[in-house]
């Protein structure tokens, strides 16, 4: 259960294949699609990919059965042995999810990951199918927020087309709301993609920053501040103090109302 919820939280679309539980409502709530059929492995795999609207090269079949009659490249699969007494303390599916997400707190039901950081759901104020928006630990200006893909990937090129579209549509909507809420008249959207660009958190994210007239002596100073912000997530920043969880939750609560 924890592994399934963690994968859903982090942007993975999940299907269940099996006759025994196809009509179980507790199972149906966990998965995007259910498939009760018993077709050949390749056909089953292709059908699941189509129903989930996920490309074949992004579809992974996790099974406790040895796959037979499959060509070498037909199915991308991981075989996990059935749960036994010696694996009860560390279920293999949960270990698999942790390895896939590469985040040691990914099974925590109270939050999700932003790179190596744990983000509490209380700090998230907007969520779409594939993206989420969160308030900032050390905002450059009031209303400086981040829009992030749910699936934790380090580089922009690693996002699929549906994720790119969802991410920027979400940024557009979030920008519109925070600009009005904070009494701004413009917005800066910024994304740092790769080490040389100044990116320090290995999880794609868009800075959405409300702007007002003369908020910086030189307009391009905003980019220097963004770079400082990235570094400041890892070390103490002398110019901006990290906010408490309570402060961040309070701001997120107010922003959440803008989308209700």
PDB file of C-alpha atoms in Angstrom:
ATOM      1  CA  UNK A   1       0.000   0.000   0.000  1.00  0.00           C
ATOM      2  CA  UNK A   2       2.702   2.512   1.011  1.00  0.00           C
ATOM      3  CA  UNK A   3       4.702   1.854  -2.154  1.00  0.00           C
ATOM      4  CA  UNK A   4       1.660   2.303  -4.407  1.00  0.00           C
ATOM      5  CA  UNK A   5       0.697   5.592  -2.732  1.00  0.00           C
ATOM      6  CA  UNK A   6       4.288   6.849  -2.961  1.00  0.00           C
ATOM      7  CA  UNK A   7       4.489   6.141  -6.688  1.00  0.00           C
ATOM      8  CA  UNK A   8       1.147   7.888  -7.309  1.00  0.00           C
ATOM      9  CA  UNK A   9       2.236  10.874  -5.235  1.00  0.00           C
ATOM     10  CA  UNK A  10       5.369  11.243  -7.336  1.00  0.00           C
ATOM     11  CA  UNK A  11       3.649  11.304 -10.712  1.00  0.00           C
ATOM     12  CA  UNK A  12       3.558   7.667 -11.754  1.00  0.00           C
ATOM     13  CA  UNK A  13       0.425   6.288 -13.408  1.00  0.00           C
ATOM     14  CA  UNK A  14      -0.393   2.821 -12.144  1.00  0.00           C
ATOM     15  CA  UNK A  15      -2.388  -0.066 -13.542  1.00  0.00           C
ATOM     16  CA  UNK A  16      -3.318  -3.342 -11.883  1.00  0.00           C
ATOM     17  CA  UNK A  17      -3.512  -6.601 -13.806  1.00  0.00           C
ATOM     18  CA  UNK A  18      -5.197  -9.578 -12.163  1.00  0.00           C
ATOM     19  CA  UNK A  19      -8.549 -11.343 -12.010  1.00  0.00           C
ATOM     20  CA  UNK A  20      -8.596 -11.851  -8.258  1.00  0.00           C
ATOM     21  CA  UNK A  21      -8.834  -8.177  -7.285  1.00  0.00           C
ATOM     22  CA  UNK A  22     -10.310  -6.525 -10.358  1.00  0.00           C
ATOM     23  CA  UNK A  23     -13.639  -5.887  -8.638  1.00  0.00           C
ATOM     24  CA  UNK A  24     -12.199  -4.967  -5.240  1.00  0.00           C
ATOM     25  CA  UNK A  25     -13.072  -1.317  -4.537  1.00  0.00           C
ATOM     26  CA  UNK A  26     -10.086  -0.907  -2.218  1.00  0.00           C
ATOM     27  CA  UNK A  27      -7.822  -1.868  -5.119  1.00  0.00           C
ATOM     28  CA  UNK A  28      -9.635   0.252  -7.702  1.00  0.00           C
ATOM     29  CA  UNK A  29      -9.066   3.404  -5.632  1.00  0.00           C
ATOM     30  CA  UNK A  30      -5.303   2.875  -5.718  1.00  0.00           C
ATOM     31  CA  UNK A  31      -4.840   2.474  -9.461  1.00  0.00           C
ATOM     32  CA  UNK A  32      -5.563   4.577 -12.524  1.00  0.00           C
ATOM     33  CA  UNK A  33      -6.786   1.560 -14.509  1.00  0.00           C
ATOM     34  CA  UNK A  34      -7.611  -2.075 -13.738  1.00  0.00           C
ATOM     35  CA  UNK A  35      -7.092  -4.890 -16.203  1.00  0.00           C
ATOM     36  CA  UNK A  36      -8.686  -8.215 -15.401  1.00  0.00           C
ATOM     37  CA  UNK A  37      -7.689  -9.950 -18.631  1.00  0.00           C
ATOM     38  CA  UNK A  38      -5.220 -12.757 -19.020  1.00  0.00           C
ATOM     39  CA  UNK A  39      -3.586 -12.092 -22.383  1.00  0.00           C
ATOM     40  CA  UNK A  40      -0.096 -12.858 -23.597  1.00  0.00           C
ATOM     41  CA  UNK A  41       2.604 -10.859 -21.863  1.00  0.00           C
ATOM     42  CA  UNK A  42       3.398  -8.566 -24.791  1.00  0.00           C
ATOM     43  CA  UNK A  43      -0.260  -7.847 -25.597  1.00  0.00           C
ATOM     44  CA  UNK A  44      -1.019  -7.272 -21.911  1.00  0.00           C
ATOM     45  CA  UNK A  45       1.902  -4.874 -21.645  1.00  0.00           C
ATOM     46  CA  UNK A  46       0.896  -2.907 -24.744  1.00  0.00           C
ATOM     47  CA  UNK A  47      -2.739  -2.752 -23.606  1.00  0.00           C
ATOM     48  CA  UNK A  48      -1.755  -1.415 -20.184  1.00  0.00           C
ATOM     49  CA  UNK A  49       0.474   1.216 -21.797  1.00  0.00           C
ATOM     50  CA  UNK A  50      -2.384   2.389 -24.020  1.00  0.00           C
ATOM     51  CA  UNK A  51      -4.958   2.500 -21.215  1.00  0.00           C
ATOM     52  CA  UNK A  52      -2.597   4.458 -18.973  1.00  0.00           C
ATOM     53  CA  UNK A  53      -1.744   6.885 -21.813  1.00  0.00           C
ATOM     54  CA  UNK A  54       1.936   6.266 -21.145  1.00  0.00           C
ATOM     55  CA  UNK A  55       4.474   5.561 -23.940  1.00  0.00           C
ATOM     56  CA  UNK A  56       5.830   2.023 -24.116  1.00  0.00           C
ATOM     57  CA  UNK A  57       9.332   3.235 -23.284  1.00  0.00           C
ATOM     58  CA  UNK A  58       7.972   4.654 -20.017  1.00  0.00           C
ATOM     59  CA  UNK A  59       5.909   1.606 -19.094  1.00  0.00           C
ATOM     60  CA  UNK A  60       7.375  -0.828 -16.587  1.00  0.00           C
ATOM     61  CA  UNK A  61       5.786  -4.183 -15.755  1.00  0.00           C
ATOM     62  CA  UNK A  62       6.387  -5.223 -12.144  1.00  0.00           C
ATOM     63  CA  UNK A  63       5.531  -8.872 -11.586  1.00  0.00           C
ATOM     64  CA  UNK A  64       6.212 -11.814  -9.301  1.00  0.00           C
ATOM     65  CA  UNK A  65       5.987 -14.218 -12.252  1.00  0.00           C
ATOM     66  CA  UNK A  66       8.658 -15.265 -14.706  1.00  0.00           C
ATOM     67  CA  UNK A  67       7.777 -13.804 -18.101  1.00  0.00           C
ATOM     68  CA  UNK A  68       7.616 -16.264 -20.947  1.00  0.00           C
ATOM     69  CA  UNK A  69       7.316 -16.020 -24.715  1.00  0.00           C
ATOM     70  CA  UNK A  70       8.572 -12.417 -24.821  1.00  0.00           C
ATOM     71  CA  UNK A  71      11.166 -11.080 -27.219  1.00  0.00           C
ATOM     72  CA  UNK A  72      14.151  -9.441 -25.556  1.00  0.00           C
ATOM     73  CA  UNK A  73      12.910  -5.886 -26.154  1.00  0.00           C
ATOM     74  CA  UNK A  74       9.150  -6.444 -26.007  1.00  0.00           C
ATOM     75  CA  UNK A  75       8.623  -5.807 -22.323  1.00  0.00           C
ATOM     76  CA  UNK A  76      10.511  -3.637 -19.847  1.00  0.00           C
ATOM     77  CA  UNK A  77      10.003  -5.570 -16.641  1.00  0.00           C
ATOM     78  CA  UNK A  78      11.152  -6.067 -13.070  1.00  0.00           C
ATOM     79  CA  UNK A  79      10.521  -9.398 -11.389  1.00  0.00           C
ATOM     80  CA  UNK A  80      10.051  -9.260  -7.618  1.00  0.00           C
ATOM     81  CA  UNK A  81       9.841 -12.526  -5.672  1.00  0.00           C
ATOM     82  CA  UNK A  82       6.602 -13.088  -3.776  1.00  0.00           C
ATOM     83  CA  UNK A  83       6.604 -11.778  -0.208  1.00  0.00           C
ATOM     84  CA  UNK A  84       8.020 -14.341   2.217  1.00  0.00           C
ATOM     85  CA  UNK A  85       8.764 -14.427   5.918  1.00  0.00           C
ATOM     86  CA  UNK A  86      12.300 -13.146   5.478  1.00  0.00           C
ATOM     87  CA  UNK A  87      11.107 -10.044   3.579  1.00  0.00           C
ATOM     88  CA  UNK A  88       8.173  -9.020   5.788  1.00  0.00           C
ATOM     89  CA  UNK A  89      10.145  -6.291   7.549  1.00  0.00           C
ATOM     90  CA  UNK A  90      11.211  -4.737   4.239  1.00  0.00           C
ATOM     91  CA  UNK A  91       8.631  -5.595   1.551  1.00  0.00           C
ATOM     92  CA  UNK A  92      10.307  -5.816  -1.817  1.00  0.00           C
ATOM     93  CA  UNK A  93       7.778  -3.555  -3.538  1.00  0.00           C
ATOM     94  CA  UNK A  94       8.475  -0.801  -1.008  1.00  0.00           C
ATOM     95  CA  UNK A  95      12.212  -1.213  -1.517  1.00  0.00           C
ATOM     96  CA  UNK A  96      11.661  -1.095  -5.272  1.00  0.00           C
ATOM     97  CA  UNK A  97       9.673   2.162  -4.954  1.00  0.00           C
ATOM     98  CA  UNK A  98      12.371   3.701  -2.757  1.00  0.00           C
ATOM     99  CA  UNK A  99      15.075   2.735  -5.248  1.00  0.00           C
ATOM    100  CA  UNK A 100      13.045   4.035  -8.197  1.00  0.00           C
ATOM    101  CA  UNK A 101      12.296   7.382  -6.559  1.00  0.00           C
ATOM    102  CA  UNK A 102      15.782   7.623  -5.009  1.00  0.00           C
ATOM    103  CA  UNK A 103      14.398   9.385  -1.942  1.00  0.00           C
ATOM    104  CA  UNK A 104      14.689   7.800   1.493  1.00  0.00           C
ATOM    105  CA  UNK A 105      11.461   9.384   2.798  1.00  0.00           C
ATOM    106  CA  UNK A 106       9.340   8.654  -0.267  1.00  0.00           C
ATOM    107  CA  UNK A 107       7.004   6.358   1.702  1.00  0.00           C
ATOM    108  CA  UNK A 108       6.118   9.126   4.168  1.00  0.00           C
ATOM    109  CA  UNK A 109       2.363   9.768   3.717  1.00  0.00           C
ATOM    110  CA  UNK A 110       2.712  13.361   4.990  1.00  0.00           C
ATOM    111  CA  UNK A 111       4.896  14.658   2.188  1.00  0.00           C
ATOM    112  CA  UNK A 112       6.624  14.282  -1.156  1.00  0.00           C
ATOM    113  CA  UNK A 113      10.112  14.879  -2.484  1.00  0.00           C
ATOM    114  CA  UNK A 114      11.671  17.938  -4.054  1.00  0.00           C
ATOM    115  CA  UNK A 115      15.088  16.652  -5.028  1.00  0.00           C
ATOM    116  CA  UNK A 116      16.686  15.448  -1.782  1.00  0.00           C
ATOM    117  CA  UNK A 117      14.302  17.524   0.332  1.00  0.00           C
ATOM    118  CA  UNK A 118      11.070  16.448   1.987  1.00  0.00           C
ATOM    119  CA  UNK A 119       8.141  18.762   1.272  1.00  0.00           C
ATOM    120  CA  UNK A 120       5.167  18.550   3.600  1.00  0.00           C
ATOM    121  CA  UNK A 121       1.758  18.541   1.944  1.00  0.00           C
ATOM    122  CA  UNK A 122       0.947  21.507   4.192  1.00  0.00           C
ATOM    123  CA  UNK A 123       3.428  23.527   2.100  1.00  0.00           C
ATOM    124  CA  UNK A 124       1.851  22.534  -1.230  1.00  0.00           C
ATOM    125  CA  UNK A 125      -0.917  24.872  -2.395  1.00  0.00           C
ATOM    126  CA  UNK A 126      -1.669  23.639  -5.905  1.00  0.00           C
ATOM    127  CA  UNK A 127      -1.625  20.258  -7.588  1.00  0.00           C
ATOM    128  CA  UNK A 128      -2.389  19.186 -11.152  1.00  0.00           C
ATOM    129  CA  UNK A 129      -2.188  15.740 -12.727  1.00  0.00           C
ATOM    130  CA  UNK A 130       1.595  15.870 -13.150  1.00  0.00           C
ATOM    131  CA  UNK A 131       2.828  18.960 -11.273  1.00  0.00           C
ATOM    132  CA  UNK A 132       2.580  20.727  -7.931  1.00  0.00           C
ATOM    133  CA  UNK A 133       3.342  24.178  -6.541  1.00  0.00           C
ATOM    134  CA  UNK A 134       4.860  24.909  -3.157  1.00  0.00           C
ATOM    135  CA  UNK A 135       5.745  27.914  -1.071  1.00  0.00           C
ATOM    136  CA  UNK A 136       9.381  28.836  -0.611  1.00  0.00           C
ATOM    137  CA  UNK A 137      11.740  28.231   2.277  1.00  0.00           C
ATOM    138  CA  UNK A 138      13.647  31.455   1.518  1.00  0.00           C
ATOM    139  CA  UNK A 139      11.579  33.568  -0.910  1.00  0.00           C
ATOM    140  CA  UNK A 140      13.380  36.288  -2.841  1.00  0.00           C
ATOM    141  CA  UNK A 141      10.270  38.493  -2.673  1.00  0.00           C
ATOM    142  CA  UNK A 142       6.793  37.897  -1.218  1.00  0.00           C
ATOM    143  CA  UNK A 143       4.973  35.376  -3.380  1.00  0.00           C
ATOM    144  CA  UNK A 144       8.098  33.711  -4.794  1.00  0.00           C
ATOM    145  CA  UNK A 145       6.939  30.111  -5.283  1.00  0.00           C
ATOM    146  CA  UNK A 146       8.096  26.997  -7.123  1.00  0.00           C
ATOM    147  CA  UNK A 147       6.253  24.840  -9.662  1.00  0.00           C
ATOM    148  CA  UNK A 148       7.641  21.319  -9.846  1.00  0.00           C
ATOM    149  CA  UNK A 149       6.910  18.125 -11.811  1.00  0.00           C
ATOM    150  CA  UNK A 150       5.723  15.324  -9.542  1.00  0.00           C
ATOM    151  CA  UNK A 151       8.099  12.836 -11.118  1.00  0.00           C
ATOM    152  CA  UNK A 152      11.553  13.580  -9.696  1.00  0.00           C
ATOM    153  CA  UNK A 153      13.846  14.136 -12.674  1.00  0.00           C
ATOM    154  CA  UNK A 154      16.967  16.281 -12.729  1.00  0.00           C
ATOM    155  CA  UNK A 155      16.963  17.782 -16.217  1.00  0.00           C
ATOM    156  CA  UNK A 156      14.283  19.420 -18.351  1.00  0.00           C
ATOM    157  CA  UNK A 157      15.053  17.133 -21.305  1.00  0.00           C
ATOM    158  CA  UNK A 158      14.091  14.121 -19.174  1.00  0.00           C
ATOM    159  CA  UNK A 159      10.457  15.244 -18.967  1.00  0.00           C
ATOM    160  CA  UNK A 160       7.997  13.803 -21.454  1.00  0.00           C
ATOM    161  CA  UNK A 161       5.764  16.015 -23.589  1.00  0.00           C
ATOM    162  CA  UNK A 162       2.736  15.620 -21.320  1.00  0.00           C
ATOM    163  CA  UNK A 163       4.825  16.586 -18.290  1.00  0.00           C
ATOM    164  CA  UNK A 164       6.297  19.646 -20.035  1.00  0.00           C
ATOM    165  CA  UNK A 165       2.834  20.810 -21.062  1.00  0.00           C
ATOM    166  CA  UNK A 166       1.364  20.268 -17.605  1.00  0.00           C
ATOM    167  CA  UNK A 167       4.315  21.985 -15.910  1.00  0.00           C
ATOM    168  CA  UNK A 168       4.059  25.201 -17.938  1.00  0.00           C
ATOM    169  CA  UNK A 169       0.273  25.317 -17.883  1.00  0.00           C
ATOM    170  CA  UNK A 170       0.507  24.999 -14.096  1.00  0.00           C
ATOM    171  CA  UNK A 171       3.145  27.750 -13.947  1.00  0.00           C
ATOM    172  CA  UNK A 172       0.923  30.022 -16.032  1.00  0.00           C
ATOM    173  CA  UNK A 173      -2.051  29.483 -13.718  1.00  0.00           C
ATOM    174  CA  UNK A 174      -0.017  29.822 -10.531  1.00  0.00           C
ATOM    175  CA  UNK A 175       1.646  32.978 -11.863  1.00  0.00           C
ATOM    176  CA  UNK A 176      -1.698  34.570 -12.656  1.00  0.00           C
ATOM    177  CA  UNK A 177      -2.959  33.888  -9.137  1.00  0.00           C
ATOM    178  CA  UNK A 178       0.100  35.002  -7.161  1.00  0.00           C
ATOM    179  CA  UNK A 179       0.578  38.154  -9.251  1.00  0.00           C
ATOM    180  CA  UNK A 180      -2.897  39.345  -8.338  1.00  0.00           C
ATOM    181  CA  UNK A 181      -2.755  38.141  -4.729  1.00  0.00           C
ATOM    182  CA  UNK A 182       0.517  39.945  -3.970  1.00  0.00           C
ATOM    183  CA  UNK A 183      -0.427  43.131  -5.812  1.00  0.00           C
ATOM    184  CA  UNK A 184       2.263  42.735  -8.452  1.00  0.00           C
ATOM    185  CA  UNK A 185       2.165  43.945 -12.042  1.00  0.00           C
ATOM    186  CA  UNK A 186       4.573  41.507 -13.718  1.00  0.00           C
ATOM    187  CA  UNK A 187       6.124  38.073 -13.310  1.00  0.00           C
ATOM    188  CA  UNK A 188       9.507  36.455 -13.737  1.00  0.00           C
ATOM    189  CA  UNK A 189       9.503  32.790 -14.733  1.00  0.00           C
ATOM    190  CA  UNK A 190      12.923  31.170 -14.399  1.00  0.00           C
ATOM    191  CA  UNK A 191      14.278  27.660 -14.795  1.00  0.00           C
ATOM    192  CA  UNK A 192      17.887  26.599 -14.223  1.00  0.00           C
ATOM    193  CA  UNK A 193      18.708  23.441 -16.130  1.00  0.00           C
ATOM    194  CA  UNK A 194      22.034  21.844 -15.269  1.00  0.00           C
ATOM    195  CA  UNK A 195      24.985  22.586 -13.002  1.00  0.00           C
ATOM    196  CA  UNK A 196      26.488  25.351 -15.142  1.00  0.00           C
ATOM    197  CA  UNK A 197      23.170  27.210 -15.161  1.00  0.00           C
ATOM    198  CA  UNK A 198      23.252  27.435 -11.371  1.00  0.00           C
ATOM    199  CA  UNK A 199      20.910  24.527 -10.648  1.00  0.00           C
ATOM    200  CA  UNK A 200      21.751  22.867  -7.333  1.00  0.00           C
ATOM    201  CA  UNK A 201      18.555  20.899  -6.631  1.00  0.00           C
ATOM    202  CA  UNK A 202      18.437  17.928  -8.995  1.00  0.00           C
ATOM    203  CA  UNK A 203      14.698  18.141  -9.574  1.00  0.00           C
ATOM    204  CA  UNK A 204      13.336  20.314 -12.384  1.00  0.00           C
ATOM    205  CA  UNK A 205      11.528  23.389 -11.048  1.00  0.00           C
ATOM    206  CA  UNK A 206      10.247  26.745 -12.251  1.00  0.00           C
ATOM    207  CA  UNK A 207      10.653  29.866 -10.126  1.00  0.00           C
ATOM    208  CA  UNK A 208       7.515  32.020 -10.287  1.00  0.00           C
ATOM    209  CA  UNK A 209       8.308  35.472  -8.905  1.00  0.00           C
ATOM    210  CA  UNK A 210       5.831  38.390  -8.665  1.00  0.00           C
ATOM    211  CA  UNK A 211       7.402  41.693  -9.735  1.00  0.00           C
ATOM    212  CA  UNK A 212       6.636  45.328  -8.983  1.00  0.00           C
ATOM    213  CA  UNK A 213       8.200  48.537 -10.277  1.00  0.00           C
ATOM    214  CA  UNK A 214      11.724  49.217  -8.978  1.00  0.00           C
ATOM    215  CA  UNK A 215      11.806  46.070  -6.835  1.00  0.00           C
ATOM    216  CA  UNK A 216      15.472  45.681  -7.833  1.00  0.00           C
ATOM    217  CA  UNK A 217      17.941  48.471  -8.545  1.00  0.00           C
ATOM    218  CA  UNK A 218      18.942  46.656 -11.735  1.00  0.00           C
ATOM    219  CA  UNK A 219      16.336  44.388 -13.277  1.00  0.00           C
ATOM    220  CA  UNK A 220      18.870  41.634 -14.016  1.00  0.00           C
ATOM    221  CA  UNK A 221      19.716  41.443 -10.300  1.00  0.00           C
ATOM    222  CA  UNK A 222      16.771  39.060 -10.017  1.00  0.00           C
ATOM    223  CA  UNK A 223      18.860  36.331 -11.662  1.00  0.00           C
ATOM    224  CA  UNK A 224      21.683  36.817  -9.175  1.00  0.00           C
ATOM    225  CA  UNK A 225      19.129  36.433  -6.401  1.00  0.00           C
ATOM    226  CA  UNK A 226      17.759  33.251  -7.970  1.00  0.00           C
ATOM    227  CA  UNK A 227      21.265  31.779  -8.022  1.00  0.00           C
ATOM    228  CA  UNK A 228      21.725  32.736  -4.370  1.00  0.00           C
ATOM    229  CA  UNK A 229      18.378  31.095  -3.632  1.00  0.00           C
ATOM    230  CA  UNK A 230      19.533  27.801  -5.161  1.00  0.00           C
ATOM    231  CA  UNK A 231      22.734  27.803  -3.125  1.00  0.00           C
ATOM    232  CA  UNK A 232      20.840  28.881  -0.028  1.00  0.00           C
ATOM    233  CA  UNK A 233      18.783  25.691  -0.015  1.00  0.00           C
ATOM    234  CA  UNK A 234      21.939  23.828   0.964  1.00  0.00           C
ATOM    235  CA  UNK A 235      23.733  26.355   3.178  1.00  0.00           C
ATOM    236  CA  UNK A 236      22.850  29.214   5.472  1.00  0.00           C
ATOM    237  CA  UNK A 237      22.011  32.385   3.570  1.00  0.00           C
ATOM    238  CA  UNK A 238      23.001  35.559   5.352  1.00  0.00           C
ATOM    239  CA  UNK A 239      20.505  37.779   3.555  1.00  0.00           C
ATOM    240  CA  UNK A 240      17.376  35.625   3.854  1.00  0.00           C
ATOM    241  CA  UNK A 241      16.286  33.649   6.897  1.00  0.00           C
ATOM    242  CA  UNK A 242      14.680  30.262   6.433  1.00  0.00           C
ATOM    243  CA  UNK A 243      11.027  30.311   7.415  1.00  0.00           C
ATOM    244  CA  UNK A 244       9.429  27.931   9.883  1.00  0.00           C
ATOM    245  CA  UNK A 245       7.107  25.111   8.830  1.00  0.00           C
ATOM    246  CA  UNK A 246       4.244  27.007  10.461  1.00  0.00           C
ATOM    247  CA  UNK A 247       4.942  30.168   8.435  1.00  0.00           C
ATOM    248  CA  UNK A 248       5.110  28.220   5.202  1.00  0.00           C
ATOM    249  CA  UNK A 249       1.945  26.280   5.980  1.00  0.00           C
ATOM    250  CA  UNK A 250       0.078  29.509   6.754  1.00  0.00           C
ATOM    251  CA  UNK A 251       1.027  31.032   3.396  1.00  0.00           C
ATOM    252  CA  UNK A 252       0.134  27.816   1.558  1.00  0.00           C
ATOM    253  CA  UNK A 253      -3.278  27.795   3.243  1.00  0.00           C
ATOM    254  CA  UNK A 254      -4.010  31.290   1.933  1.00  0.00           C
ATOM    255  CA  UNK A 255      -2.787  30.501  -1.580  1.00  0.00           C
ATOM    256  CA  UNK A 256      -4.738  27.247  -1.677  1.00  0.00           C
ATOM    257  CA  UNK A 257      -7.948  29.261  -1.384  1.00  0.00           C
ATOM    258  CA  UNK A 258      -7.158  30.942  -4.717  1.00  0.00           C
ATOM    259  CA  UNK A 259      -7.654  27.620  -6.506  1.00  0.00           C
ATOM    260  CA  UNK A 260     -10.790  26.411  -4.743  1.00  0.00           C
TER     261      UNK A 260
END
